[in-house]
XYZ file of C-alpha atoms in Angstrom:
651
model
C 97.816 35.047 64.862
C 100.446 32.488 63.925
C 103.796 34.227 63.219
C 104.163 32.428 59.870
C 100.619 33.121 58.705
C 100.419 36.903 58.777
C 100.093 37.863 55.106
C 98.095 41.008 54.638
C 98.568 42.077 58.263
C 99.759 45.663 58.619
C 100.889 47.251 61.839
C 99.448 50.694 62.521
C 101.627 53.582 63.611
C 100.338 53.330 67.213
C 101.335 49.704 67.648
C 104.749 48.887 69.050
C 107.044 46.813 66.863
C 107.243 43.139 67.739
C 110.708 41.687 68.035
C 111.698 38.161 67.219
C 111.649 35.845 70.211
C 114.542 33.822 68.834
C 117.774 34.142 70.791
C 121.177 32.543 70.623
C 123.682 31.987 73.371
C 127.247 32.209 72.086
C 130.181 31.364 74.326
C 133.802 31.504 73.262
C 137.244 32.041 74.639
C 138.633 35.547 75.032
C 141.850 35.422 73.037
C 144.590 37.900 72.264
C 145.439 38.260 68.587
C 148.777 36.523 69.030
C 147.140 33.540 70.746
C 144.472 33.311 68.070
C 147.082 33.406 65.281
C 148.864 30.462 66.882
C 145.576 28.611 67.147
C 144.621 29.299 63.516
C 148.221 28.822 62.297
C 148.224 32.248 60.618
C 151.082 32.776 58.204
C 151.619 35.833 56.056
C 152.475 34.668 52.561
C 155.035 36.791 50.740
C 155.700 35.226 47.338
C 158.820 36.446 45.620
C 158.743 38.003 42.168
C 160.263 34.820 40.732
C 157.539 32.716 42.368
C 154.829 34.977 40.952
C 156.289 34.771 37.444
C 156.593 31.010 37.717
C 153.005 30.645 38.874
C 151.813 32.816 36.006
C 153.741 30.733 33.469
C 152.397 27.465 34.916
C 148.835 28.756 34.737
C 149.085 29.699 31.065
C 147.044 27.472 28.753
C 147.772 28.120 25.096
C 144.340 27.326 23.660
C 142.478 29.240 26.367
C 144.831 32.194 25.970
C 144.278 32.338 22.215
C 140.511 32.117 22.628
C 140.621 34.813 25.284
C 142.631 37.074 22.995
C 140.308 36.400 20.023
C 136.838 36.150 21.636
C 135.076 35.269 18.369
C 136.650 31.809 18.668
C 134.695 31.335 21.895
C 131.196 32.417 20.920
C 131.013 31.720 17.175
C 131.077 27.870 17.479
C 128.145 28.170 19.900
C 126.177 30.518 17.643
C 122.557 29.465 17.161
C 121.387 30.120 13.611
C 117.832 29.201 14.533
C 117.537 31.488 17.561
C 119.883 34.370 16.787
C 120.347 34.831 13.032
C 117.063 36.602 12.248
C 117.442 38.980 15.208
C 121.026 39.812 14.263
C 120.042 40.442 10.635
C 117.255 42.804 11.705
C 119.532 44.689 14.108
C 122.349 44.857 11.553
C 120.081 46.269 8.855
C 118.661 48.863 11.226
C 122.076 50.007 12.450
C 123.436 50.188 8.889
C 120.577 52.475 7.897
C 121.544 54.791 10.764
C 125.264 54.548 10.056
C 124.994 55.902 6.525
C 123.848 59.436 7.444
C 125.695 59.496 10.775
C 128.944 58.301 9.212
C 128.811 60.983 6.547
C 127.844 63.707 9.028
C 130.490 62.867 11.620
C 133.121 62.376 8.931
C 132.632 65.988 7.887
C 132.513 66.996 11.565
C 135.989 65.483 12.000
C 137.366 67.692 9.237
C 137.751 64.919 6.664
C 135.655 63.694 3.716
C 132.157 62.287 4.269
C 133.064 58.823 2.949
C 135.575 58.369 5.809
C 132.660 57.831 8.168
C 131.450 55.023 5.907
C 134.918 53.459 5.898
C 134.766 53.418 9.696
C 131.339 51.777 9.661
C 132.824 48.942 7.583
C 136.337 48.338 8.918
C 135.809 49.179 12.578
C 132.691 47.046 12.914
C 134.396 44.010 11.376
C 137.574 44.252 13.445
C 135.695 44.821 16.708
C 133.428 41.840 15.989
C 136.540 39.639 16.049
C 138.301 41.051 19.123
C 135.559 42.763 21.169
C 133.605 41.274 24.062
C 130.472 43.441 23.967
C 127.636 42.030 21.882
C 125.692 45.212 21.331
C 127.842 48.322 20.956
C 128.059 49.817 17.466
C 131.578 50.886 16.579
C 132.363 53.679 14.149
C 131.808 57.409 14.302
C 130.939 59.232 17.517
C 130.285 62.956 17.813
C 132.737 63.689 20.629
C 135.700 61.772 19.200
C 134.990 63.226 15.740
C 135.105 66.705 17.216
C 138.339 65.936 19.078
C 139.807 64.608 15.827
C 138.779 67.830 14.119
C 140.722 69.728 16.762
C 143.877 67.722 15.926
C 143.314 68.223 12.198
C 142.891 71.955 12.771
C 146.043 72.083 14.884
C 148.302 70.491 12.296
C 146.544 71.659 9.132
C 145.562 74.965 7.541
C 143.116 75.933 4.815
C 144.481 77.166 1.496
C 142.370 79.066 -1.040
C 141.960 76.254 -3.542
C 139.030 73.930 -3.977
C 139.625 70.236 -3.629
C 137.856 67.579 -5.647
C 135.527 66.664 -2.795
C 133.974 70.096 -2.613
C 135.739 71.163 0.555
C 138.712 73.408 1.067
C 142.009 71.669 0.491
C 144.215 71.546 3.557
C 147.951 71.380 3.980
C 149.867 70.972 7.153
C 151.423 73.732 9.205
C 154.453 71.480 9.290
C 155.010 71.955 5.572
C 156.745 75.275 6.071
C 159.379 73.704 8.245
C 159.532 70.083 7.216
C 158.963 70.629 3.497
C 156.096 68.110 3.448
C 152.402 68.427 2.689
C 149.947 66.476 4.838
C 146.285 66.032 3.983
C 143.552 66.044 6.660
C 143.066 62.307 6.366
C 146.770 61.735 7.014
C 146.568 63.744 10.227
C 143.408 61.905 11.320
C 144.795 58.443 10.547
C 147.999 59.273 12.419
C 145.879 60.107 15.477
C 144.028 56.808 15.059
C 147.297 54.856 14.846
C 148.708 56.522 17.971
C 145.451 55.879 19.850
C 145.709 52.200 18.897
C 149.267 52.040 20.266
C 148.125 53.649 23.511
C 145.332 51.085 23.849
C 147.811 48.221 23.467
C 150.135 49.760 26.059
C 147.235 50.137 28.491
C 146.174 46.539 27.864
C 149.700 45.232 28.474
C 149.859 47.248 31.706
C 146.472 45.801 32.791
C 144.897 49.247 33.024
C 141.453 48.024 32.055
C 139.810 49.561 35.093
C 141.297 52.975 34.366
C 137.909 54.124 33.109
C 136.551 53.791 36.650
C 138.557 56.914 37.518
C 136.238 58.874 35.234
C 133.432 59.675 37.627
C 129.847 60.201 36.502
C 129.928 63.990 37.080
C 133.144 64.197 35.056
C 131.758 62.227 32.095
C 128.432 64.091 32.196
C 130.059 67.527 32.329
C 132.567 66.646 29.615
C 130.078 65.198 27.133
C 127.654 68.084 27.701
C 130.424 70.600 27.026
C 131.524 68.597 23.976
C 127.950 68.878 22.698
C 128.334 72.663 22.910
C 131.469 72.421 20.732
C 129.623 70.230 18.222
C 126.655 72.607 18.124
C 128.854 75.646 17.513
C 130.799 73.827 14.789
C 127.553 73.092 12.920
C 126.052 76.590 13.108
C 128.049 77.815 10.118
C 126.623 75.036 7.928
C 123.104 75.629 9.235
C 123.363 79.304 8.258
C 125.474 78.803 5.146
C 128.235 81.187 6.238
C 132.011 80.984 6.415
C 134.014 81.853 9.533
C 137.722 81.530 10.399
C 138.927 78.357 12.089
C 140.130 79.033 15.632
C 142.414 76.966 17.835
C 142.959 76.793 21.564
C 141.452 78.877 24.362
C 138.155 80.750 23.796
C 137.632 78.923 20.484
C 133.903 78.484 21.142
C 133.411 82.081 22.252
C 135.269 83.494 19.248
C 133.378 81.233 16.842
C 130.008 82.288 18.304
C 131.034 85.935 17.971
C 131.893 85.502 14.291
C 128.704 83.556 13.602
C 126.624 86.348 15.151
C 128.465 88.902 13.023
C 127.882 86.810 9.870
C 124.205 86.125 10.562
C 123.015 89.029 8.338
C 124.957 87.386 5.462
C 123.332 83.970 5.978
C 122.286 81.952 2.928
C 118.481 81.942 3.261
C 118.122 78.786 1.192
C 120.463 76.926 3.561
C 118.551 78.341 6.537
C 115.200 77.154 5.122
C 116.610 73.681 4.441
C 118.070 73.508 7.957
C 114.765 74.507 9.555
C 112.834 71.931 7.539
C 115.308 69.159 8.414
C 115.351 70.047 12.121
C 111.537 70.204 12.336
C 111.271 66.914 10.434
C 113.747 65.170 12.738
C 112.062 66.544 15.873
C 108.655 65.330 14.671
C 110.005 61.884 13.801
C 111.982 61.465 17.043
C 109.462 62.918 19.486
C 106.146 61.816 18.005
C 106.237 59.389 15.094
C 108.960 57.025 16.332
C 107.402 56.529 19.811
C 104.030 55.826 18.185
C 105.520 53.424 15.642
C 107.470 51.575 18.361
C 104.128 50.353 19.762
C 103.174 48.946 16.346
C 106.459 47.652 14.928
C 109.853 46.609 16.270
C 111.716 48.014 13.258
C 112.335 51.759 13.824
C 111.686 54.250 11.065
C 115.004 55.420 9.495
C 114.332 59.143 9.914
C 117.964 60.165 9.352
C 118.163 58.188 6.111
C 114.864 59.651 4.912
C 116.222 63.146 5.542
C 119.427 62.359 3.633
C 117.622 60.762 0.674
C 115.060 63.560 0.570
C 117.711 66.275 0.773
C 119.831 64.626 -1.911
C 116.868 64.169 -4.258
C 115.654 67.755 -3.819
C 119.173 69.120 -4.307
C 119.653 67.063 -7.484
C 116.478 68.324 -9.179
C 116.434 71.898 -7.826
C 120.191 72.456 -7.966
C 120.823 73.847 -4.488
C 124.562 74.001 -5.124
C 124.908 75.766 -8.497
C 121.666 77.781 -8.321
C 121.536 78.831 -4.662
C 125.185 78.556 -3.570
C 124.415 75.957 -0.879
C 127.429 73.937 0.305
C 127.316 70.297 -0.821
C 129.021 67.147 0.421
C 130.955 66.834 -2.828
C 132.682 63.914 -4.478
C 132.329 60.512 -2.796
C 134.620 57.957 -4.451
C 133.446 54.393 -4.871
C 135.280 51.345 -3.634
C 137.448 50.692 -0.619
C 140.524 52.799 0.176
C 143.958 51.481 -0.624
C 145.976 50.601 2.492
C 148.407 53.356 3.421
C 150.506 53.780 6.553
C 150.305 57.213 8.267
C 153.409 59.421 7.926
C 155.941 58.838 10.672
C 156.451 62.569 11.296
C 152.743 63.012 11.991
C 152.694 60.056 14.383
C 155.252 61.826 16.537
C 153.438 65.157 16.244
C 149.961 63.989 17.288
C 151.082 61.650 20.095
C 150.224 63.985 22.971
C 146.985 65.197 21.384
C 145.764 61.606 20.962
C 145.860 60.829 24.686
C 142.549 62.581 25.322
C 140.857 60.728 22.441
C 142.143 57.441 23.841
C 140.694 58.085 27.284
C 137.353 59.346 25.997
C 136.943 56.529 23.477
C 137.643 53.833 26.039
C 135.413 55.351 28.703
C 132.470 55.559 26.281
C 132.985 51.988 25.024
C 133.280 50.540 28.523
C 130.346 52.459 29.970
C 128.015 51.417 27.145
C 129.347 47.867 27.107
C 128.781 47.435 30.846
C 125.208 48.729 30.561
C 124.220 46.110 27.984
C 126.234 43.368 29.706
C 124.309 43.904 32.941
C 120.979 43.897 31.123
C 121.666 40.653 29.240
C 123.854 38.972 31.888
C 127.154 38.489 30.078
C 130.722 39.620 30.726
C 132.638 42.501 29.179
C 136.364 42.195 29.890
C 138.029 45.600 30.331
C 141.552 44.611 29.286
C 140.299 42.730 26.227
C 138.323 45.824 25.252
C 141.601 47.736 25.260
C 143.117 45.176 22.897
C 140.021 45.292 20.678
C 140.190 49.074 20.480
C 143.913 48.833 19.727
C 143.343 46.515 16.757
C 140.335 48.539 15.574
C 142.190 51.844 15.551
C 145.406 50.533 14.011
C 143.670 48.595 11.233
C 141.392 51.580 10.660
C 144.341 53.972 10.413
C 145.754 51.927 7.539
C 142.413 52.141 5.697
C 141.719 55.893 5.986
C 139.736 55.809 9.254
C 139.802 58.264 12.146
C 139.841 57.319 15.880
C 136.817 55.244 16.813
C 134.345 54.878 19.632
C 130.860 53.448 19.966
C 127.771 55.445 19.126
C 125.281 55.822 21.981
C 122.217 56.010 19.743
C 123.202 53.177 17.387
C 124.168 50.909 20.273
C 120.791 51.419 21.926
C 119.015 50.721 18.630
C 121.066 47.561 18.066
C 120.020 46.306 21.492
C 116.376 47.334 21.172
C 115.937 45.710 17.761
C 116.958 42.344 19.173
C 120.658 42.061 18.355
C 122.139 38.998 20.031
C 125.805 38.876 19.030
C 128.474 40.683 17.042
C 127.075 39.033 13.904
C 124.736 42.032 13.790
C 127.799 44.241 13.221
C 128.931 41.924 10.406
C 125.580 42.286 8.624
C 125.768 46.042 9.124
C 129.251 46.110 7.568
C 128.080 44.186 4.518
C 125.332 46.740 3.874
C 127.827 49.578 4.257
C 130.082 47.780 1.768
C 127.296 47.900 -0.806
C 126.991 51.648 -0.229
C 130.745 52.132 -0.611
C 130.953 50.119 -3.827
C 127.897 51.387 -5.676
C 125.612 53.823 -3.819
C 128.065 56.451 -2.508
C 128.177 58.782 -5.558
C 124.400 59.287 -5.398
C 124.908 61.353 -2.197
C 127.291 63.871 -3.808
C 124.550 66.513 -4.179
C 123.528 66.239 -0.518
C 123.554 69.712 1.147
C 125.856 69.930 4.136
C 123.167 71.780 6.087
C 121.061 68.594 6.010
C 123.793 66.686 7.828
C 124.256 69.618 10.219
C 120.537 69.535 11.053
C 120.715 65.781 11.750
C 123.706 66.277 14.060
C 122.085 69.142 15.975
C 118.925 67.147 16.681
C 120.999 64.116 17.698
C 122.690 66.255 20.380
C 119.483 66.429 22.406
C 120.490 63.468 24.568
C 123.761 65.153 25.492
C 122.191 68.536 26.236
C 119.577 66.908 28.475
C 122.456 66.013 30.790
C 122.316 69.591 32.059
C 119.494 68.378 34.284
C 122.032 66.114 35.996
C 123.074 69.210 37.953
C 120.089 68.695 40.266
C 121.068 65.092 40.928
C 124.714 65.918 41.588
C 123.674 68.770 43.879
C 121.647 66.289 45.948
C 124.572 63.858 46.054
C 126.970 66.476 47.376
C 128.747 69.722 46.679
C 131.880 67.951 45.402
C 129.964 66.179 42.618
C 128.367 69.448 41.555
C 131.759 71.181 41.651
C 133.354 68.521 39.412
C 130.533 68.838 36.866
C 130.684 72.635 36.725
C 134.490 72.847 36.546
C 134.679 70.213 33.804
C 131.894 71.803 31.769
C 133.273 75.329 31.974
C 136.868 74.214 31.339
C 135.945 72.289 28.190
C 133.716 75.070 26.835
C 135.982 78.017 27.640
C 139.461 76.530 27.262
C 139.435 73.488 24.957
C 138.398 69.855 24.843
C 141.655 68.143 25.794
C 142.798 70.708 28.381
C 139.305 70.821 29.862
C 139.240 67.040 30.145
C 142.613 67.086 31.922
C 141.348 69.711 34.368
C 138.213 67.676 34.966
C 140.197 64.501 35.666
C 142.459 66.321 38.134
C 139.503 67.916 39.940
C 137.677 64.568 40.007
C 140.688 62.797 41.531
C 141.136 65.576 44.094
C 137.469 65.320 45.074
C 137.863 61.553 45.352
C 140.807 62.061 47.702
C 138.877 64.602 49.748
C 135.963 62.208 50.125
C 138.362 59.443 51.120
C 140.090 61.788 53.547
C 136.809 62.477 55.314
C 136.334 59.891 58.012
C 133.659 58.803 60.430
C 134.186 58.053 64.093
C 131.967 57.409 67.108
C 131.755 55.877 70.549
C 130.061 52.499 70.767
C 127.615 51.291 73.334
C 125.360 48.292 73.681
C 121.584 48.197 73.389
C 120.163 46.567 76.567
C 119.434 42.852 76.288
C 121.014 42.560 72.807
C 124.814 42.540 73.248
C 124.958 44.511 69.974
C 127.311 47.482 69.839
C 126.188 50.609 67.967
C 126.906 54.331 67.785
C 125.621 55.921 71.005
C 125.096 59.206 69.161
C 122.592 57.677 66.716
C 120.932 55.042 68.910
C 119.203 56.636 71.878
C 118.885 53.463 73.998
C 122.509 52.470 73.584
C 124.601 52.771 76.753
C 128.325 52.548 77.329
C 129.951 49.804 79.301
C 131.115 50.887 82.766
C 134.755 51.986 82.934
C 135.220 51.294 79.172
C 135.267 53.602 76.151
C 134.939 51.911 72.738
C 136.096 54.204 69.935
C 135.295 53.122 66.378
C 137.046 54.750 63.426
C 136.061 54.264 59.772
C 138.690 55.021 57.142
C 142.419 54.758 56.636
C 144.858 56.039 59.239
C 148.009 57.493 57.747
C 150.543 60.281 58.033
C 148.081 62.785 56.549
C 145.249 62.314 59.042
C 146.964 60.882 62.111
C 146.650 64.214 63.937
C 142.923 64.365 63.228
C 142.558 60.792 64.432
C 144.261 61.624 67.714
C 142.126 64.726 68.235
C 138.960 62.753 67.538
C 140.007 60.044 69.984
C 140.722 62.522 72.762
C 137.519 64.421 72.045
C 135.203 61.407 72.109
C 136.800 59.832 75.157
C 136.901 63.204 77.019
C 140.704 63.278 77.084
C 142.333 66.596 76.083
C 145.843 67.934 76.000
C 146.906 70.849 78.138
C 149.331 73.586 77.166
C 152.349 71.841 78.654
C 151.757 68.815 76.393
C 151.011 66.551 79.377
C 147.697 64.762 79.306
C 145.164 65.908 81.871
C 141.515 65.057 82.190
C 139.088 67.747 81.173
C 135.767 67.593 82.943
C 132.667 68.888 81.203
C 129.900 68.266 83.678
C 130.879 64.599 83.998
C 133.408 64.765 86.787
C 133.496 61.035 87.304
C 133.436 60.013 83.630
C 137.146 60.112 82.894
C 138.171 59.221 86.423
C 136.174 55.992 86.140
C 137.500 55.119 82.680
C 139.972 52.294 83.006
C 140.152 51.069 79.407
C 139.898 52.613 75.942
C 139.306 50.216 73.063
C 139.912 51.319 69.480
C 137.780 49.287 67.064
C 139.850 48.854 63.878
C 137.372 46.621 62.052
C 136.536 49.426 59.564
C 140.142 50.547 59.017
C 141.394 49.172 55.682
C 144.926 50.583 55.863
C 147.391 51.984 58.343
C 150.955 53.164 57.823
C 154.016 53.270 60.080
C 153.508 56.948 60.941
C 150.065 56.116 62.289
C 151.514 53.189 64.236
C 153.967 55.536 65.940
C 151.078 57.842 66.773
C 149.192 54.965 68.406
C 152.273 54.180 70.479
C 152.386 57.797 71.665
C 148.701 57.689 72.562
C 149.229 54.477 74.488
C 152.108 56.040 76.446
C 150.103 59.169 77.251
C 147.086 57.175 78.406
C 149.258 55.043 80.663
C 150.151 58.243 82.528
C 146.453 58.513 83.354
C 146.300 54.828 84.338
C 144.190 54.040 81.260
C 144.825 50.904 79.231
C 144.665 51.186 75.436
C 143.565 48.123 73.441
C 143.298 47.641 69.672
C 140.426 45.398 68.590
C 139.598 43.418 65.424
C 142.232 44.721 63.010
C 142.251 43.261 59.520
C 145.168 41.001 58.676
C 146.876 43.685 56.571
C 146.492 46.217 59.405
C 147.753 43.697 61.940
C 150.821 42.952 59.808
C 151.612 46.670 59.597
C 151.306 47.023 63.358
C 153.697 44.114 63.875
C 156.107 45.500 61.287
C 156.104 48.922 62.935
C 156.642 47.333 66.339
C 159.643 45.360 65.061
C 161.102 48.567 63.620
C 160.617 50.297 66.936
C 162.476 47.523 68.695
């Protein structure tokens, strides 16, 4: 059979593999590194700080810089009305329909009025469309950031026994007793949004766009799953129609669950019936009707909006609030909020608490943005995303908005319904504007348990992440440990402290994995001149009188002792009690005696420090006492420079 005409031919398990008959003969000079550097004219470039600044200034192009800072100037002139407009309109309408119930639900979840979520759907979407680089993510409310905002509001606010105009308990700040000022929940939330925006700008200026890469997958999975537990517990009181105290800090979830269990006999049965109906309706729509309809029509059924409209209509005619004592959303003012700067005292107070929201918001935005960018083959710039989030949060804080992030469900819908550019977000904002100006008051009779039921069903995707435990267990014990520690810390302690613990544990596990190294002796497979690990390749044999030791990983002050032990172990060289090197024979009496040269392959060593260089010098001296020559092979340029630098210091 011709070697290039063997389609459909399969080799059976009994047949021996056929190797290529092609062979190459390569001849070259054997050069020392110093000789090769002279031949290649190697020169280590060390630009000064002044040279670097000058080069940066010379490379600046004003127009390109402005377009890079305001990405809409790049893509809007190229926008195709014929190819993209209809798809963006469809996606924008679909997302707006989802944003109405989600915005109201997550606004209440954050401890502020329901209309705040609608403000976010308008202002945040518009600002991000101008400065953002992702074409598909839907900015606005997100369950986790709303819950973290609620924690800040609870920390700096307290409930007083008066009823506000929006149907919820009025709140004044804990600071009022000392500072003589009264702060509303929205002032606390907008202060957190403003501080988060400042943090984003600082991170962008410091070029920390890749900071989100430090948040490993087990960390993010464990954190979001635990945050879903917090969200679920926070909604149970509305599902049952009971009132419980607001807890802060450690064991908040456990104490809240205890109180809810104690209050279960006092549950409002009407609220319970409504909650059950809404949850069953949403499960049916999400699990059965929507998948079936997706095969017939690209436009998804707005199940959340149907539940909100149905609940509002039933409450209006039956009178769930006055007749059955069911908690309602309350007053929703029309129009846009007047611009107002957050109080300076609150900005200072919430600064530390806003760090966690900043990290979580950016990690969610970047992870979702990268997913869609890879699918549709476009670029999402991390540092520009920081600037976009900075503008979005600061502008939003002036217009009564809480810290923002992208919604996972809405972003997926925007992509699935054919959204092409950020124009979809603009269309979505215009629809939300109509709701804010005219439609909002019609939702005042909406029972809060309806929104709670929508939120609980929407948490399914986060709770499913529990199954990630199996995957992380297969990947390694460290991944599983990070997930479990993060999850338990967030649930038992609190969201921000748990996130900090998770980040620390994740970084420690990353260091441990980097600290673990791989080493082996190399030999050549007969008739190939290819060097491989003799422990893994059975036919590989060592060269006579030569030991080739390959080490993978960095060599530094922390692991130099382990490196030396591994070298002595693999090459059959051990240290005696009196510190002098002596050969140790283990059935191979002639092995060490015949070894004349030990070669350390540094091709897989990315970094080496001066302490490790001194260790190599000691090893070389000790081996010379045994008449063994030590050679270092194929170091990277950065490793070679360190070796030269250490040698010059030693001189």
